[in-house]
């Protein structure tokens, strides 16, 4: 059974075993999904990567800016996987809007070495152009 799970292309299904690894991981998954609760920094650091990435995704979807910055800061040195590209892209898009250009550059550097399909490389290039545009126009509207 576990080999079928690992080989499945659906991201959340592929990480089912890790999300249910122990009571802490599973409890966090349930709280995030059904109660819309995001972990604090202490709990976040104790979670495995799938739970951390799904927490960041939930924060991005709900525009929870302080959690986005917190999670992005804590995750900026993780080992990247192309499974999470959509979350990387959303993070790269949101961070400069919050004024975190250096952190954005770290996330771009994290995503660049991934073995991405051409359309994902194009999307990453578009995000780099977006960040450059925001940087060059920083303070213009002030």
PDB file of C-alpha atoms in Angstrom:
ATOM      1  CA  UNK A   1       0.000   0.000   0.000  1.00  0.00           C
ATOM      2  CA  UNK A   2       2.685   2.535   0.928  1.00  0.00           C
ATOM      3  CA  UNK A   3       4.446   2.199  -2.452  1.00  0.00           C
ATOM      4  CA  UNK A   4       1.176   3.113  -4.204  1.00  0.00           C
ATOM      5  CA  UNK A   5       0.894   6.167  -1.985  1.00  0.00           C
ATOM      6  CA  UNK A   6       4.460   7.284  -2.662  1.00  0.00           C
ATOM      7  CA  UNK A   7       4.059   6.850  -6.428  1.00  0.00           C
ATOM      8  CA  UNK A   8       0.774   8.764  -6.572  1.00  0.00           C
ATOM      9  CA  UNK A   9       1.109  12.179  -8.256  1.00  0.00           C
ATOM     10  CA  UNK A  10      -1.340  13.895  -5.887  1.00  0.00           C
ATOM     11  CA  UNK A  11       0.809  15.875  -3.434  1.00  0.00           C
ATOM     12  CA  UNK A  12      -1.324  15.513  -0.318  1.00  0.00           C
ATOM     13  CA  UNK A  13      -1.982  11.842  -1.012  1.00  0.00           C
ATOM     14  CA  UNK A  14       1.728  11.182  -1.519  1.00  0.00           C
ATOM     15  CA  UNK A  15       2.487  12.658   1.892  1.00  0.00           C
ATOM     16  CA  UNK A  16      -0.351  10.885   3.711  1.00  0.00           C
ATOM     17  CA  UNK A  17       1.978   8.700   5.754  1.00  0.00           C
ATOM     18  CA  UNK A  18       4.081  11.667   6.857  1.00  0.00           C
ATOM     19  CA  UNK A  19       0.998  13.718   7.748  1.00  0.00           C
ATOM     20  CA  UNK A  20      -0.156  10.868   9.992  1.00  0.00           C
ATOM     21  CA  UNK A  21       3.303  10.072  11.320  1.00  0.00           C
ATOM     22  CA  UNK A  22       2.420  10.738  14.952  1.00  0.00           C
ATOM     23  CA  UNK A  23      -0.253  12.434  17.021  1.00  0.00           C
ATOM     24  CA  UNK A  24       1.395  15.877  16.779  1.00  0.00           C
ATOM     25  CA  UNK A  25       1.522  15.777  12.985  1.00  0.00           C
ATOM     26  CA  UNK A  26      -2.010  14.453  12.634  1.00  0.00           C
ATOM     27  CA  UNK A  27      -3.473  16.833  15.216  1.00  0.00           C
ATOM     28  CA  UNK A  28      -1.927  19.807  13.433  1.00  0.00           C
ATOM     29  CA  UNK A  29      -3.327  18.636  10.104  1.00  0.00           C
ATOM     30  CA  UNK A  30      -6.831  18.384  11.562  1.00  0.00           C
ATOM     31  CA  UNK A  31      -6.631  21.766  13.309  1.00  0.00           C
ATOM     32  CA  UNK A  32      -5.373  23.457  10.152  1.00  0.00           C
ATOM     33  CA  UNK A  33      -7.924  21.833   7.877  1.00  0.00           C
ATOM     34  CA  UNK A  34     -11.100  21.830   9.954  1.00  0.00           C
ATOM     35  CA  UNK A  35     -10.552  24.587  12.526  1.00  0.00           C
ATOM     36  CA  UNK A  36      -8.486  26.941  10.324  1.00  0.00           C
ATOM     37  CA  UNK A  37      -5.847  27.151  13.053  1.00  0.00           C
ATOM     38  CA  UNK A  38      -2.255  27.888  12.145  1.00  0.00           C
ATOM     39  CA  UNK A  39       0.622  26.728  14.364  1.00  0.00           C
ATOM     40  CA  UNK A  40       2.750  29.144  16.366  1.00  0.00           C
ATOM     41  CA  UNK A  41       6.504  29.234  15.779  1.00  0.00           C
ATOM     42  CA  UNK A  42       7.323  26.598  18.408  1.00  0.00           C
ATOM     43  CA  UNK A  43       4.811  24.085  17.080  1.00  0.00           C
ATOM     44  CA  UNK A  44       5.687  24.941  13.475  1.00  0.00           C
ATOM     45  CA  UNK A  45       9.331  24.019  14.029  1.00  0.00           C
ATOM     46  CA  UNK A  46       8.304  20.627  15.448  1.00  0.00           C
ATOM     47  CA  UNK A  47       6.257  19.750  12.362  1.00  0.00           C
ATOM     48  CA  UNK A  48       7.562  17.744   9.434  1.00  0.00           C
ATOM     49  CA  UNK A  49       8.066  19.395   6.045  1.00  0.00           C
ATOM     50  CA  UNK A  50       4.693  18.421   4.517  1.00  0.00           C
ATOM     51  CA  UNK A  51       2.842  19.923   7.487  1.00  0.00           C
ATOM     52  CA  UNK A  52       5.038  23.024   7.400  1.00  0.00           C
ATOM     53  CA  UNK A  53       4.453  23.544   3.688  1.00  0.00           C
ATOM     54  CA  UNK A  54       0.701  23.005   4.007  1.00  0.00           C
ATOM     55  CA  UNK A  55       0.644  25.485   6.919  1.00  0.00           C
ATOM     56  CA  UNK A  56       2.440  28.052   4.766  1.00  0.00           C
ATOM     57  CA  UNK A  57      -0.054  27.374   1.981  1.00  0.00           C
ATOM     58  CA  UNK A  58      -2.981  27.892   4.373  1.00  0.00           C
ATOM     59  CA  UNK A  59      -1.447  31.172   5.577  1.00  0.00           C
ATOM     60  CA  UNK A  60      -1.015  32.319   1.963  1.00  0.00           C
ATOM     61  CA  UNK A  61      -4.599  31.429   1.071  1.00  0.00           C
ATOM     62  CA  UNK A  62      -5.958  33.289   4.086  1.00  0.00           C
ATOM     63  CA  UNK A  63      -3.654  36.326   3.773  1.00  0.00           C
ATOM     64  CA  UNK A  64      -2.282  35.751   7.272  1.00  0.00           C
ATOM     65  CA  UNK A  65       0.667  38.062   6.687  1.00  0.00           C
ATOM     66  CA  UNK A  66       2.495  37.611  10.000  1.00  0.00           C
ATOM     67  CA  UNK A  67       2.358  33.819   9.643  1.00  0.00           C
ATOM     68  CA  UNK A  68       3.453  34.024   5.991  1.00  0.00           C
ATOM     69  CA  UNK A  69       6.584  35.933   6.998  1.00  0.00           C
ATOM     70  CA  UNK A  70       7.227  33.706  10.034  1.00  0.00           C
ATOM     71  CA  UNK A  71       6.867  30.440   8.113  1.00  0.00           C
ATOM     72  CA  UNK A  72       8.795  31.721   5.080  1.00  0.00           C
ATOM     73  CA  UNK A  73      11.646  32.779   7.356  1.00  0.00           C
ATOM     74  CA  UNK A  74      11.740  29.419   9.135  1.00  0.00           C
ATOM     75  CA  UNK A  75      11.530  27.473   5.859  1.00  0.00           C
ATOM     76  CA  UNK A  76      14.021  29.437   3.758  1.00  0.00           C
ATOM     77  CA  UNK A  77      16.783  26.859   4.321  1.00  0.00           C
ATOM     78  CA  UNK A  78      14.839  23.625   3.804  1.00  0.00           C
ATOM     79  CA  UNK A  79      15.685  21.113   1.088  1.00  0.00           C
ATOM     80  CA  UNK A  80      13.398  22.112  -1.786  1.00  0.00           C
ATOM     81  CA  UNK A  81      11.189  19.682  -3.668  1.00  0.00           C
ATOM     82  CA  UNK A  82       9.438  20.358  -6.943  1.00  0.00           C
ATOM     83  CA  UNK A  83       6.212  19.025  -5.377  1.00  0.00           C
ATOM     84  CA  UNK A  84       5.924  22.312  -3.539  1.00  0.00           C
ATOM     85  CA  UNK A  85       6.524  24.653  -6.500  1.00  0.00           C
ATOM     86  CA  UNK A  86       3.032  26.186  -6.378  1.00  0.00           C
ATOM     87  CA  UNK A  87       3.607  27.171  -2.753  1.00  0.00           C
ATOM     88  CA  UNK A  88       7.072  28.531  -3.589  1.00  0.00           C
ATOM     89  CA  UNK A  89       5.522  30.612  -6.361  1.00  0.00           C
ATOM     90  CA  UNK A  90       2.804  32.035  -4.098  1.00  0.00           C
ATOM     91  CA  UNK A  91       5.378  32.814  -1.404  1.00  0.00           C
ATOM     92  CA  UNK A  92       7.637  34.587  -3.918  1.00  0.00           C
ATOM     93  CA  UNK A  93       4.643  36.588  -5.126  1.00  0.00           C
ATOM     94  CA  UNK A  94       3.422  37.601  -1.656  1.00  0.00           C
ATOM     95  CA  UNK A  95       6.636  38.423   0.233  1.00  0.00           C
ATOM     96  CA  UNK A  96       7.650  41.513  -1.778  1.00  0.00           C
ATOM     97  CA  UNK A  97       4.155  42.946  -1.327  1.00  0.00           C
ATOM     98  CA  UNK A  98       4.860  42.785   2.396  1.00  0.00           C
ATOM     99  CA  UNK A  99       8.248  44.470   1.893  1.00  0.00           C
ATOM    100  CA  UNK A 100      10.446  41.393   2.401  1.00  0.00           C
ATOM    101  CA  UNK A 101      12.645  41.591  -0.699  1.00  0.00           C
ATOM    102  CA  UNK A 102      15.680  39.820   0.795  1.00  0.00           C
ATOM    103  CA  UNK A 103      13.534  36.935   1.979  1.00  0.00           C
ATOM    104  CA  UNK A 104      11.942  36.810  -1.472  1.00  0.00           C
ATOM    105  CA  UNK A 105      15.388  36.534  -3.074  1.00  0.00           C
ATOM    106  CA  UNK A 106      16.176  33.631  -0.731  1.00  0.00           C
ATOM    107  CA  UNK A 107      13.022  31.835  -1.883  1.00  0.00           C
ATOM    108  CA  UNK A 108      13.874  32.443  -5.533  1.00  0.00           C
ATOM    109  CA  UNK A 109      17.348  30.994  -4.902  1.00  0.00           C
ATOM    110  CA  UNK A 110      15.682  28.023  -3.198  1.00  0.00           C
ATOM    111  CA  UNK A 111      13.455  27.314  -6.207  1.00  0.00           C
ATOM    112  CA  UNK A 112      15.967  27.977  -9.008  1.00  0.00           C
ATOM    113  CA  UNK A 113      17.980  24.730  -8.748  1.00  0.00           C
ATOM    114  CA  UNK A 114      14.866  22.548  -8.904  1.00  0.00           C
ATOM    115  CA  UNK A 115      14.484  20.294 -11.917  1.00  0.00           C
ATOM    116  CA  UNK A 116      11.351  22.051 -13.172  1.00  0.00           C
ATOM    117  CA  UNK A 117       9.265  21.597 -16.282  1.00  0.00           C
ATOM    118  CA  UNK A 118       9.558  24.381 -18.837  1.00  0.00           C
ATOM    119  CA  UNK A 119       6.242  25.980 -17.857  1.00  0.00           C
ATOM    120  CA  UNK A 120       7.329  26.092 -14.193  1.00  0.00           C
ATOM    121  CA  UNK A 121      10.658  27.668 -15.168  1.00  0.00           C
ATOM    122  CA  UNK A 122       8.694  30.279 -17.124  1.00  0.00           C
ATOM    123  CA  UNK A 123       6.466  30.949 -14.120  1.00  0.00           C
ATOM    124  CA  UNK A 124       9.529  31.331 -11.895  1.00  0.00           C
ATOM    125  CA  UNK A 125      10.981  33.767 -14.437  1.00  0.00           C
ATOM    126  CA  UNK A 126       7.744  35.761 -14.345  1.00  0.00           C
ATOM    127  CA  UNK A 127       7.985  35.942 -10.554  1.00  0.00           C
ATOM    128  CA  UNK A 128      11.570  37.188 -10.820  1.00  0.00           C
ATOM    129  CA  UNK A 129      10.387  39.914 -13.208  1.00  0.00           C
ATOM    130  CA  UNK A 130       7.550  40.751 -10.783  1.00  0.00           C
ATOM    131  CA  UNK A 131       9.982  41.137  -7.887  1.00  0.00           C
ATOM    132  CA  UNK A 132      12.342  43.270 -10.003  1.00  0.00           C
ATOM    133  CA  UNK A 133       9.395  45.489 -11.007  1.00  0.00           C
ATOM    134  CA  UNK A 134       8.303  45.937  -7.393  1.00  0.00           C
ATOM    135  CA  UNK A 135      11.864  46.689  -6.295  1.00  0.00           C
ATOM    136  CA  UNK A 136      12.369  49.280  -9.031  1.00  0.00           C
ATOM    137  CA  UNK A 137       9.089  51.000  -8.182  1.00  0.00           C
ATOM    138  CA  UNK A 138       9.510  50.847  -4.431  1.00  0.00           C
ATOM    139  CA  UNK A 139       8.590  54.187  -2.935  1.00  0.00           C
ATOM    140  CA  UNK A 140       7.251  55.667  -6.210  1.00  0.00           C
ATOM    141  CA  UNK A 141       3.680  55.895  -4.930  1.00  0.00           C
ATOM    142  CA  UNK A 142       4.738  57.307  -1.566  1.00  0.00           C
TER     143      UNK A 142
END
